[in-house]
PDB file of C-alpha atoms in Angstrom:
ATOM      1  CA  MET A 134      65.328 123.433 113.820  1.00 64.00           C
ATOM      2  CA  GLY A 135      67.613 125.216 116.282  1.00 86.00           C
ATOM      3  CA  VAL A 136      70.811 123.344 117.136  1.00 92.00           C
ATOM      4  CA  THR A 137      73.546 124.200 119.617  1.00 94.00           C
ATOM      5  CA  VAL A 138      77.089 123.016 118.873  1.00 95.00           C
ATOM      6  CA  SER A 139      79.744 122.540 121.556  1.00 96.00           C
ATOM      7  CA  CYS A 140      82.821 120.557 122.502  1.00 96.00           C
ATOM      8  CA  PRO A 141      81.851 117.012 123.522  1.00 96.00           C
ATOM      9  CA  ARG A 142      84.500 116.988 126.279  1.00 96.00           C
ATOM     10  CA  CYS A 143      84.201 120.371 127.994  1.00 95.00           C
ATOM     11  CA  ALA A 144      81.044 122.022 126.553  1.00 95.00           C
ATOM     12  CA  ALA A 145      83.023 125.030 125.278  1.00 95.00           C
ATOM     13  CA  GLN A 146      82.393 126.654 121.905  1.00 95.00           C
ATOM     14  CA  VAL A 147      84.047 125.033 118.896  1.00 96.00           C
ATOM     15  CA  ARG A 148      85.527 126.464 115.718  1.00 95.00           C
ATOM     16  CA  LYS A 149      84.441 125.233 112.297  1.00 93.00           C
ATOM     17  CA  PRO A 150      86.943 123.826 109.788  1.00 90.00           C
ATOM     18  CA  ASP A 151      88.646 126.491 107.717  1.00 85.00           C
ATOM     19  CA  LEU A 152      91.409 126.870 105.124  1.00 79.00           C
ATOM     20  CA  MET A 153      94.042 125.982 107.721  1.00 81.00           C
ATOM     21  CA  HIS A 154      92.235 123.176 109.569  1.00 82.00           C
ATOM     22  CA  THR A 155      90.162 120.270 108.263  1.00 85.00           C
ATOM     23  CA  ALA A 156      88.596 119.407 111.652  1.00 90.00           C
ATOM     24  CA  TRP A 157      86.440 121.188 114.220  1.00 95.00           C
ATOM     25  CA  ARG A 158      88.518 122.592 117.075  1.00 95.00           C
ATOM     26  CA  CYS A 159      88.043 123.442 120.736  1.00 96.00           C
ATOM     27  CA  ASP A 160      90.448 125.956 122.302  1.00 95.00           C
ATOM     28  CA  ASN A 161      90.673 123.686 125.360  1.00 96.00           C
ATOM     29  CA  CYS A 162      90.643 120.185 123.856  1.00 96.00           C
ATOM     30  CA  GLY A 163      92.036 120.534 120.334  1.00 94.00           C
ATOM     31  CA  GLU A 164      90.397 118.668 117.451  1.00 94.00           C
ATOM     32  CA  VAL A 165      87.031 117.197 118.461  1.00 96.00           C
ATOM     33  CA  PRO A 166      83.864 115.841 116.857  1.00 96.00           C
ATOM     34  CA  PRO A 167      81.360 118.671 117.505  1.00 96.00           C
ATOM     35  CA  PHE A 168      78.377 117.873 119.718  1.00 97.00           C
ATOM     36  CA  HIS A 169      75.043 118.930 118.174  1.00 95.00           C
ATOM     37  CA  VAL A 170      71.952 119.220 120.390  1.00 96.00           C
ATOM     38  CA  ALA A 171      68.472 120.095 119.183  1.00 93.00           C
ATOM     39  CA  GLU A 172      67.023 123.027 121.138  1.00 93.00           C
ATOM     40  CA  HIS A 173      63.537 121.490 121.066  1.00 93.00           C
ATOM     41  CA  ILE A 174      62.176 117.963 120.856  1.00 95.00           C
ATOM     42  CA  SER A 175      59.442 116.311 118.799  1.00 95.00           C
ATOM     43  CA  ALA A 176      59.024 113.295 116.539  1.00 94.00           C
ATOM     44  CA  GLU A 177      60.110 115.343 113.525  1.00 94.00           C
ATOM     45  CA  ILE A 178      63.220 116.646 115.292  1.00 93.00           C
ATOM     46  CA  VAL A 179      64.216 113.141 116.390  1.00 94.00           C
ATOM     47  CA  GLU A 180      63.902 111.930 112.810  1.00 92.00           C
ATOM     48  CA  SER A 181      66.002 114.832 111.514  1.00 90.00           C
ATOM     49  CA  MET A 182      68.720 114.224 114.127  1.00 88.00           C
ATOM     50  CA  LEU A 183      68.876 110.580 113.091  1.00 90.00           C
ATOM     51  CA  ARG A 184      69.586 111.346 109.434  1.00 86.00           C
ATOM     52  CA  PRO A 185      73.361 111.727 109.860  1.00 80.00           C
ATOM     53  CA  VAL A 186      73.438 108.188 111.318  1.00 78.00           C
ATOM     54  CA  ALA A 187      72.165 106.747 108.052  1.00 73.00           C
ATOM     55  CA  ARG A 188      75.108 108.343 106.247  1.00 74.00           C
ATOM     56  CA  SER A 189      77.713 106.956 108.669  1.00 71.00           C
ATOM     57  CA  ALA A 190      79.665 103.794 107.970  1.00 66.00           C
ATOM     58  CA  ASP A 191      79.662 102.785 111.647  1.00 74.00           C
ATOM     59  CA  ARG A 192      76.181 103.157 113.052  1.00 86.00           C
ATOM     60  CA  VAL A 193      76.096 104.640 116.538  1.00 94.00           C
ATOM     61  CA  PRO A 194      72.932 103.604 118.414  1.00 95.00           C
ATOM     62  CA  PHE A 195      70.567 106.193 119.886  1.00 96.00           C
ATOM     63  CA  TRP A 196      69.526 104.411 123.072  1.00 97.00           C
ATOM     64  CA  CYS A 197      66.058 105.097 124.440  1.00 97.00           C
ATOM     65  CA  PRO A 198      64.119 103.195 127.115  1.00 96.00           C
ATOM     66  CA  TRP A 199      61.220 101.473 125.413  1.00 96.00           C
ATOM     67  CA  PRO A 200      58.624 101.096 126.624  1.00 95.00           C
ATOM     68  CA  LEU A 201      59.085 104.236 128.684  1.00 94.00           C
ATOM     69  CA  PRO A 202      58.348 103.849 132.418  1.00 91.00           C
ATOM     70  CA  ALA A 203      55.101 105.440 133.600  1.00 91.00           C
ATOM     71  CA  GLY A 204      55.298 109.227 133.566  1.00 93.00           C
ATOM     72  CA  TRP A 205      58.588 109.374 131.643  1.00 96.00           C
ATOM     73  CA  MET A 206      59.177 111.335 128.421  1.00 97.00           C
ATOM     74  CA  VAL A 207      61.948 111.872 125.883  1.00 97.00           C
ATOM     75  CA  THR A 208      63.331 115.356 126.472  1.00 97.00           C
ATOM     76  CA  GLY A 209      66.281 115.730 124.125  1.00 96.00           C
ATOM     77  CA  VAL A 210      68.539 114.226 121.490  1.00 96.00           C
ATOM     78  CA  GLY A 211      72.021 115.014 120.215  1.00 95.00           C
ATOM     79  CA  TRP A 212      75.003 113.599 118.353  1.00 95.00           C
ATOM     80  CA  ALA A 213      78.741 114.183 118.066  1.00 95.00           C
ATOM     81  CA  GLY A 214      80.479 114.109 114.697  1.00 93.00           C
ATOM     82  CA  ASP A 215      80.668 115.869 111.347  1.00 90.00           C
ATOM     83  CA  ASP A 216      80.251 115.219 107.638  1.00 83.00           C
ATOM     84  CA  ARG A 217      83.870 114.113 107.327  1.00 83.00           C
ATOM     85  CA  ALA A 218      84.042 111.539 110.146  1.00 83.00           C
ATOM     86  CA  GLY A 219      80.369 110.699 110.518  1.00 87.00           C
ATOM     87  CA  VAL A 220      78.477 110.226 113.786  1.00 93.00           C
ATOM     88  CA  ARG A 221      80.773 109.142 116.629  1.00 95.00           C
ATOM     89  CA  ALA A 222      78.486 109.494 119.649  1.00 96.00           C
ATOM     90  CA  SER A 223      74.831 109.994 120.501  1.00 96.00           C
ATOM     91  CA  ALA A 224      72.828 111.214 123.488  1.00 97.00           C
ATOM     92  CA  VAL A 225      69.158 110.822 124.389  1.00 97.00           C
ATOM     93  CA  SER A 226      67.677 112.421 127.499  1.00 97.00           C
ATOM     94  CA  CYS A 227      64.557 111.302 129.342  1.00 97.00           C
ATOM     95  CA  SER A 228      62.717 112.896 132.255  1.00 96.00           C
ATOM     96  CA  GLY A 229      60.115 111.641 134.670  1.00 95.00           C
ATOM     97  CA  PRO A 230      59.252 111.069 138.326  1.00 94.00           C
ATOM     98  CA  GLU A 231      62.193 110.223 140.583  1.00 91.00           C
ATOM     99  CA  PRO A 232      61.971 106.488 141.419  1.00 86.00           C
ATOM    100  CA  LEU A 233      62.089 107.092 145.196  1.00 83.00           C
ATOM    101  CA  GLY A 234      59.381 109.734 145.079  1.00 76.00           C
ATOM    102  CA  GLY A 235      61.585 112.781 145.641  1.00 74.00           C
ATOM    103  CA  GLY A 236      60.540 114.895 142.650  1.00 89.00           C
ATOM    104  CA  PRO A 237      61.599 115.098 138.991  1.00 93.00           C
ATOM    105  CA  ALA A 238      64.484 113.064 137.588  1.00 95.00           C
ATOM    106  CA  ASP A 239      66.567 113.183 134.426  1.00 96.00           C
ATOM    107  CA  VAL A 240      68.566 110.443 132.715  1.00 97.00           C
ATOM    108  CA  VAL A 241      70.935 110.919 129.763  1.00 98.00           C
ATOM    109  CA  LEU A 242      71.878 107.814 127.775  1.00 98.00           C
ATOM    110  CA  ILE A 243      75.044 108.049 125.707  1.00 98.00           C
ATOM    111  CA  ALA A 244      76.588 105.718 123.147  1.00 97.00           C
ATOM    112  CA  GLU A 245      80.016 106.568 121.831  1.00 96.00           C
ATOM    113  CA  GLN A 246      83.024 105.255 120.022  1.00 95.00           C
ATOM    114  CA  PRO A 247      86.354 105.294 121.908  1.00 95.00           C
ATOM    115  CA  GLY A 248      88.124 108.625 122.091  1.00 95.00           C
ATOM    116  CA  VAL A 249      85.129 110.976 122.021  1.00 96.00           C
ATOM    117  CA  GLY A 250      84.799 111.959 125.681  1.00 96.00           C
ATOM    118  CA  LEU A 251      81.096 112.864 125.640  1.00 97.00           C
ATOM    119  CA  GLY A 252      80.136 110.305 128.277  1.00 96.00           C
ATOM    120  CA  THR A 253      82.842 111.293 130.724  1.00 96.00           C
ATOM    121  CA  ARG A 254      81.760 114.930 130.349  1.00 96.00           C
ATOM    122  CA  PHE A 255      78.196 114.155 131.428  1.00 96.00           C
ATOM    123  CA  ALA A 256      79.306 111.681 134.075  1.00 95.00           C
ATOM    124  CA  GLY A 257      81.678 114.284 135.527  1.00 95.00           C
ATOM    125  CA  ILE A 258      84.600 111.870 135.580  1.00 92.00           C
ATOM    126  CA  PRO A 259      88.186 112.447 134.390  1.00 90.00           C
ATOM    127  CA  GLY A 260      89.600 111.166 131.136  1.00 91.00           C
ATOM    128  CA  ILE A 261      88.085 110.461 127.739  1.00 92.00           C
ATOM    129  CA  ASP A 262      87.187 106.752 128.042  1.00 91.00           C
ATOM    130  CA  PRO A 263      85.933 104.927 131.186  1.00 89.00           C
ATOM    131  CA  GLY A 264      87.702 101.592 130.767  1.00 83.00           C
ATOM    132  CA  TYR A 265      90.077 102.207 133.671  1.00 77.00           C
ATOM    133  CA  LEU A 266      87.133 102.835 136.021  1.00 77.00           C
ATOM    134  CA  ILE A 267      85.469  99.543 135.099  1.00 75.00           C
ATOM    135  CA  ALA A 268      88.808  97.781 135.570  1.00 75.00           C
ATOM    136  CA  GLU A 269      89.147  99.353 139.031  1.00 73.00           C
ATOM    137  CA  ALA A 270      85.639  98.239 139.991  1.00 69.00           C
ATOM    138  CA  LEU A 271      86.321  94.678 138.866  1.00 70.00           C
ATOM    139  CA  ALA A 272      89.719  94.544 140.582  1.00 68.00           C
ATOM    140  CA  ASP A 273      88.619  95.917 143.965  1.00 65.00           C
ATOM    141  CA  PRO A 274      88.497  92.905 146.339  1.00 63.00           C
ATOM    142  CA  ASN A 275      86.495  94.911 148.886  1.00 64.00           C
ATOM    143  CA  GLY A 276      84.091  96.401 146.379  1.00 61.00           C
ATOM    144  CA  HIS A 277      80.740  95.318 145.022  1.00 60.00           C
ATOM    145  CA  GLN A 278      80.934  91.904 143.409  1.00 61.00           C
ATOM    146  CA  GLY A 279      79.343  91.824 139.977  1.00 71.00           C
ATOM    147  CA  PRO A 280      77.581  94.640 138.095  1.00 84.00           C
ATOM    148  CA  HIS A 281      75.632  97.300 139.961  1.00 86.00           C
ATOM    149  CA  ALA A 282      72.675  97.171 137.564  1.00 90.00           C
ATOM    150  CA  LYS A 283      71.430  95.070 134.681  1.00 92.00           C
ATOM    151  CA  ILE A 284      69.430  96.223 131.689  1.00 95.00           C
ATOM    152  CA  LYS A 285      68.715  94.996 128.174  1.00 95.00           C
ATOM    153  CA  ALA A 286      70.207  96.775 125.170  1.00 95.00           C
ATOM    154  CA  ALA A 287      69.170  95.687 121.670  1.00 88.00           C
ATOM    155  CA  GLY A 288      67.747  92.508 123.170  1.00 92.00           C
ATOM    156  CA  HIS A 289      70.913  91.516 125.024  1.00 93.00           C
ATOM    157  CA  PRO A 290      71.444  91.441 128.817  1.00 94.00           C
ATOM    158  CA  THR A 291      73.851  94.280 129.603  1.00 95.00           C
ATOM    159  CA  PRO A 292      75.633  94.797 132.950  1.00 93.00           C
ATOM    160  CA  LEU A 293      76.281  98.318 134.221  1.00 93.00           C
ATOM    161  CA  TRP A 294      78.966  99.460 136.655  1.00 90.00           C
ATOM    162  CA  CYS A 295      78.480 102.516 138.864  1.00 90.00           C
ATOM    163  CA  VAL A 296      81.538 104.792 138.684  1.00 89.00           C
ATOM    164  CA  LYS A 297      82.554 107.603 141.024  1.00 87.00           C
ATOM    165  CA  SER A 298      80.932 110.861 139.934  1.00 92.00           C
ATOM    166  CA  PRO A 299      79.962 114.224 141.476  1.00 95.00           C
ATOM    167  CA  GLU A 300      77.431 114.001 144.311  1.00 96.00           C
ATOM    168  CA  ASP A 301      74.639 115.598 142.288  1.00 96.00           C
ATOM    169  CA  ARG A 302      74.402 112.626 139.900  1.00 96.00           C
ATOM    170  CA  SER A 303      74.998 108.907 139.495  1.00 95.00           C
ATOM    171  CA  ALA A 304      76.857 107.469 136.521  1.00 95.00           C
ATOM    172  CA  TYR A 305      76.814 103.940 135.131  1.00 95.00           C
ATOM    173  CA  VAL A 306      79.051 102.601 132.375  1.00 94.00           C
ATOM    174  CA  SER A 307      78.987  99.537 130.149  1.00 93.00           C
ATOM    175  CA  GLU A 308      79.489  98.428 126.541  1.00 93.00           C
ATOM    176  CA  ALA A 309      76.872  97.627 123.923  1.00 94.00           C
ATOM    177  CA  LYS A 310      77.135  97.130 120.167  1.00 93.00           C
ATOM    178  CA  GLY A 311      80.910  97.494 120.470  1.00 92.00           C
ATOM    179  CA  MET A 312      80.674 101.033 121.904  1.00 94.00           C
ATOM    180  CA  TRP A 313      80.657 102.632 125.324  1.00 96.00           C
ATOM    181  CA  LEU A 314      77.270 102.973 126.962  1.00 97.00           C
ATOM    182  CA  TYR A 315      76.687 105.548 129.710  1.00 97.00           C
ATOM    183  CA  ALA A 316      73.599 106.165 131.836  1.00 97.00           C
ATOM    184  CA  VAL A 317      73.874 109.369 133.872  1.00 97.00           C
ATOM    185  CA  ALA A 318      71.061 110.303 136.263  1.00 96.00           C
ATOM    186  CA  TRP A 319      70.152 113.468 138.209  1.00 96.00           C
ATOM    187  CA  PRO A 320      69.715 113.567 141.167  1.00 95.00           C
ATOM    188  CA  ALA A 321      72.015 110.735 142.268  1.00 94.00           C
ATOM    189  CA  SER A 322      69.101 108.715 143.667  1.00 93.00           C
ATOM    190  CA  ALA A 323      67.504 108.705 140.204  1.00 94.00           C
ATOM    191  CA  GLY A 324      69.974 105.946 139.347  1.00 92.00           C
ATOM    192  CA  TYR A 325      67.375 103.596 140.814  1.00 91.00           C
ATOM    193  CA  PHE A 326      65.609 104.136 137.487  1.00 91.00           C
ATOM    194  CA  LEU A 327      67.926 101.413 136.178  1.00 91.00           C
ATOM    195  CA  ALA A 328      66.438  98.895 138.607  1.00 84.00           C
ATOM    196  CA  GLU A 329      63.052  99.093 136.872  1.00 80.00           C
ATOM    197  CA  HIS A 330      63.732  96.396 134.256  1.00 85.00           C
ATOM    198  CA  VAL A 331      64.900  98.950 131.698  1.00 94.00           C
ATOM    199  CA  VAL A 332      64.999  97.843 128.071  1.00 96.00           C
ATOM    200  CA  LEU A 333      66.913 100.071 125.632  1.00 97.00           C
ATOM    201  CA  HIS A 334      65.791 100.411 122.030  1.00 96.00           C
ATOM    202  CA  ASP A 335      67.979 101.893 119.289  1.00 95.00           C
ATOM    203  CA  LEU A 336      65.968 104.746 117.755  1.00 95.00           C
ATOM    204  CA  SER A 337      68.058 104.545 114.576  1.00 92.00           C
ATOM    205  CA  GLU A 338      66.302 101.234 113.920  1.00 92.00           C
ATOM    206  CA  GLY A 339      62.880 102.844 114.178  1.00 93.00           C
ATOM    207  CA  VAL A 340      61.182 105.535 116.266  1.00 95.00           C
ATOM    208  CA  PRO A 341      58.084 104.201 118.069  1.00 95.00           C
ATOM    209  CA  PRO A 342      55.117 106.381 117.053  1.00 95.00           C
ATOM    210  CA  GLU A 343      53.838 106.236 120.647  1.00 95.00           C
ATOM    211  CA  LEU A 344      56.964 107.927 122.034  1.00 96.00           C
ATOM    212  CA  VAL A 345      56.042 110.806 124.369  1.00 96.00           C
ATOM    213  CA  TYR A 346      58.020 114.078 124.323  1.00 97.00           C
ATOM    214  CA  GLY A 347      58.471 116.657 127.065  1.00 96.00           C
ATOM    215  CA  ALA A 348      60.160 119.992 127.748  1.00 94.00           C
ATOM    216  CA  PRO A 349      63.855 120.075 126.719  1.00 94.00           C
ATOM    217  CA  SER A 350      66.246 118.698 129.326  1.00 93.00           C
ATOM    218  CA  PRO A 351      68.501 121.379 130.876  1.00 92.00           C
ATOM    219  CA  TYR A 352      71.175 118.721 131.394  1.00 93.00           C
ATOM    220  CA  LEU A 353      71.492 117.837 127.718  1.00 91.00           C
ATOM    221  CA  GLN A 354      71.437 121.531 126.811  1.00 81.00           C
ATOM    222  CA  GLY A 355      74.230 122.218 129.301  1.00 74.00           C
ATOM    223  CA  ARG A 356      72.184 124.745 131.293  1.00 63.00           C
ATOM    224  CA  ALA A 357      71.979 122.769 134.555  1.00 55.00           C
TER     225      ALA A 357
END
């Protein structure tokens, strides 16, 4: 199985631990948990990417919409971490028809522990954690009152807040299972995907045999 490894915060190449350093390093960001992405996708690859989760003390969920909306497929999976620290973040990409009928759409769902920075990288927002953006949304007296979207994650109602991101995408942030939850959609209008009664299932608790797989997402691979 081919795997690409990059910095979770800036997508640059990372250096492996050596005699002088015990952690993976990025020339731009310093010590980071390396982000591993499978170059292809299938049931077997998903299962192999989930194996490091079983060895981690703190289980990071791999969020996937289930059931998948009509025409949607799983198009990628990745995780950030190493053998020393375990899995600290996960990413699952899905692709399908754009909800407003404008062509193809892509959504990347990310779960991460604080301090990783994978979600802010994909969302295109500054910083490592998004807490300040949620606080700003809640404190704005002229802003939207209440969450911008509502989904279910692991059986629990989960509010999502839309945060300012580049114009080519929409980014939503929340918390689930004690970790940050991001949903980043391309194009920006694909964020309406979250209005379709989305239910998120943690693939680390079981991969549905009916899951459909498609061509690898260029967004998860960092080629878009």
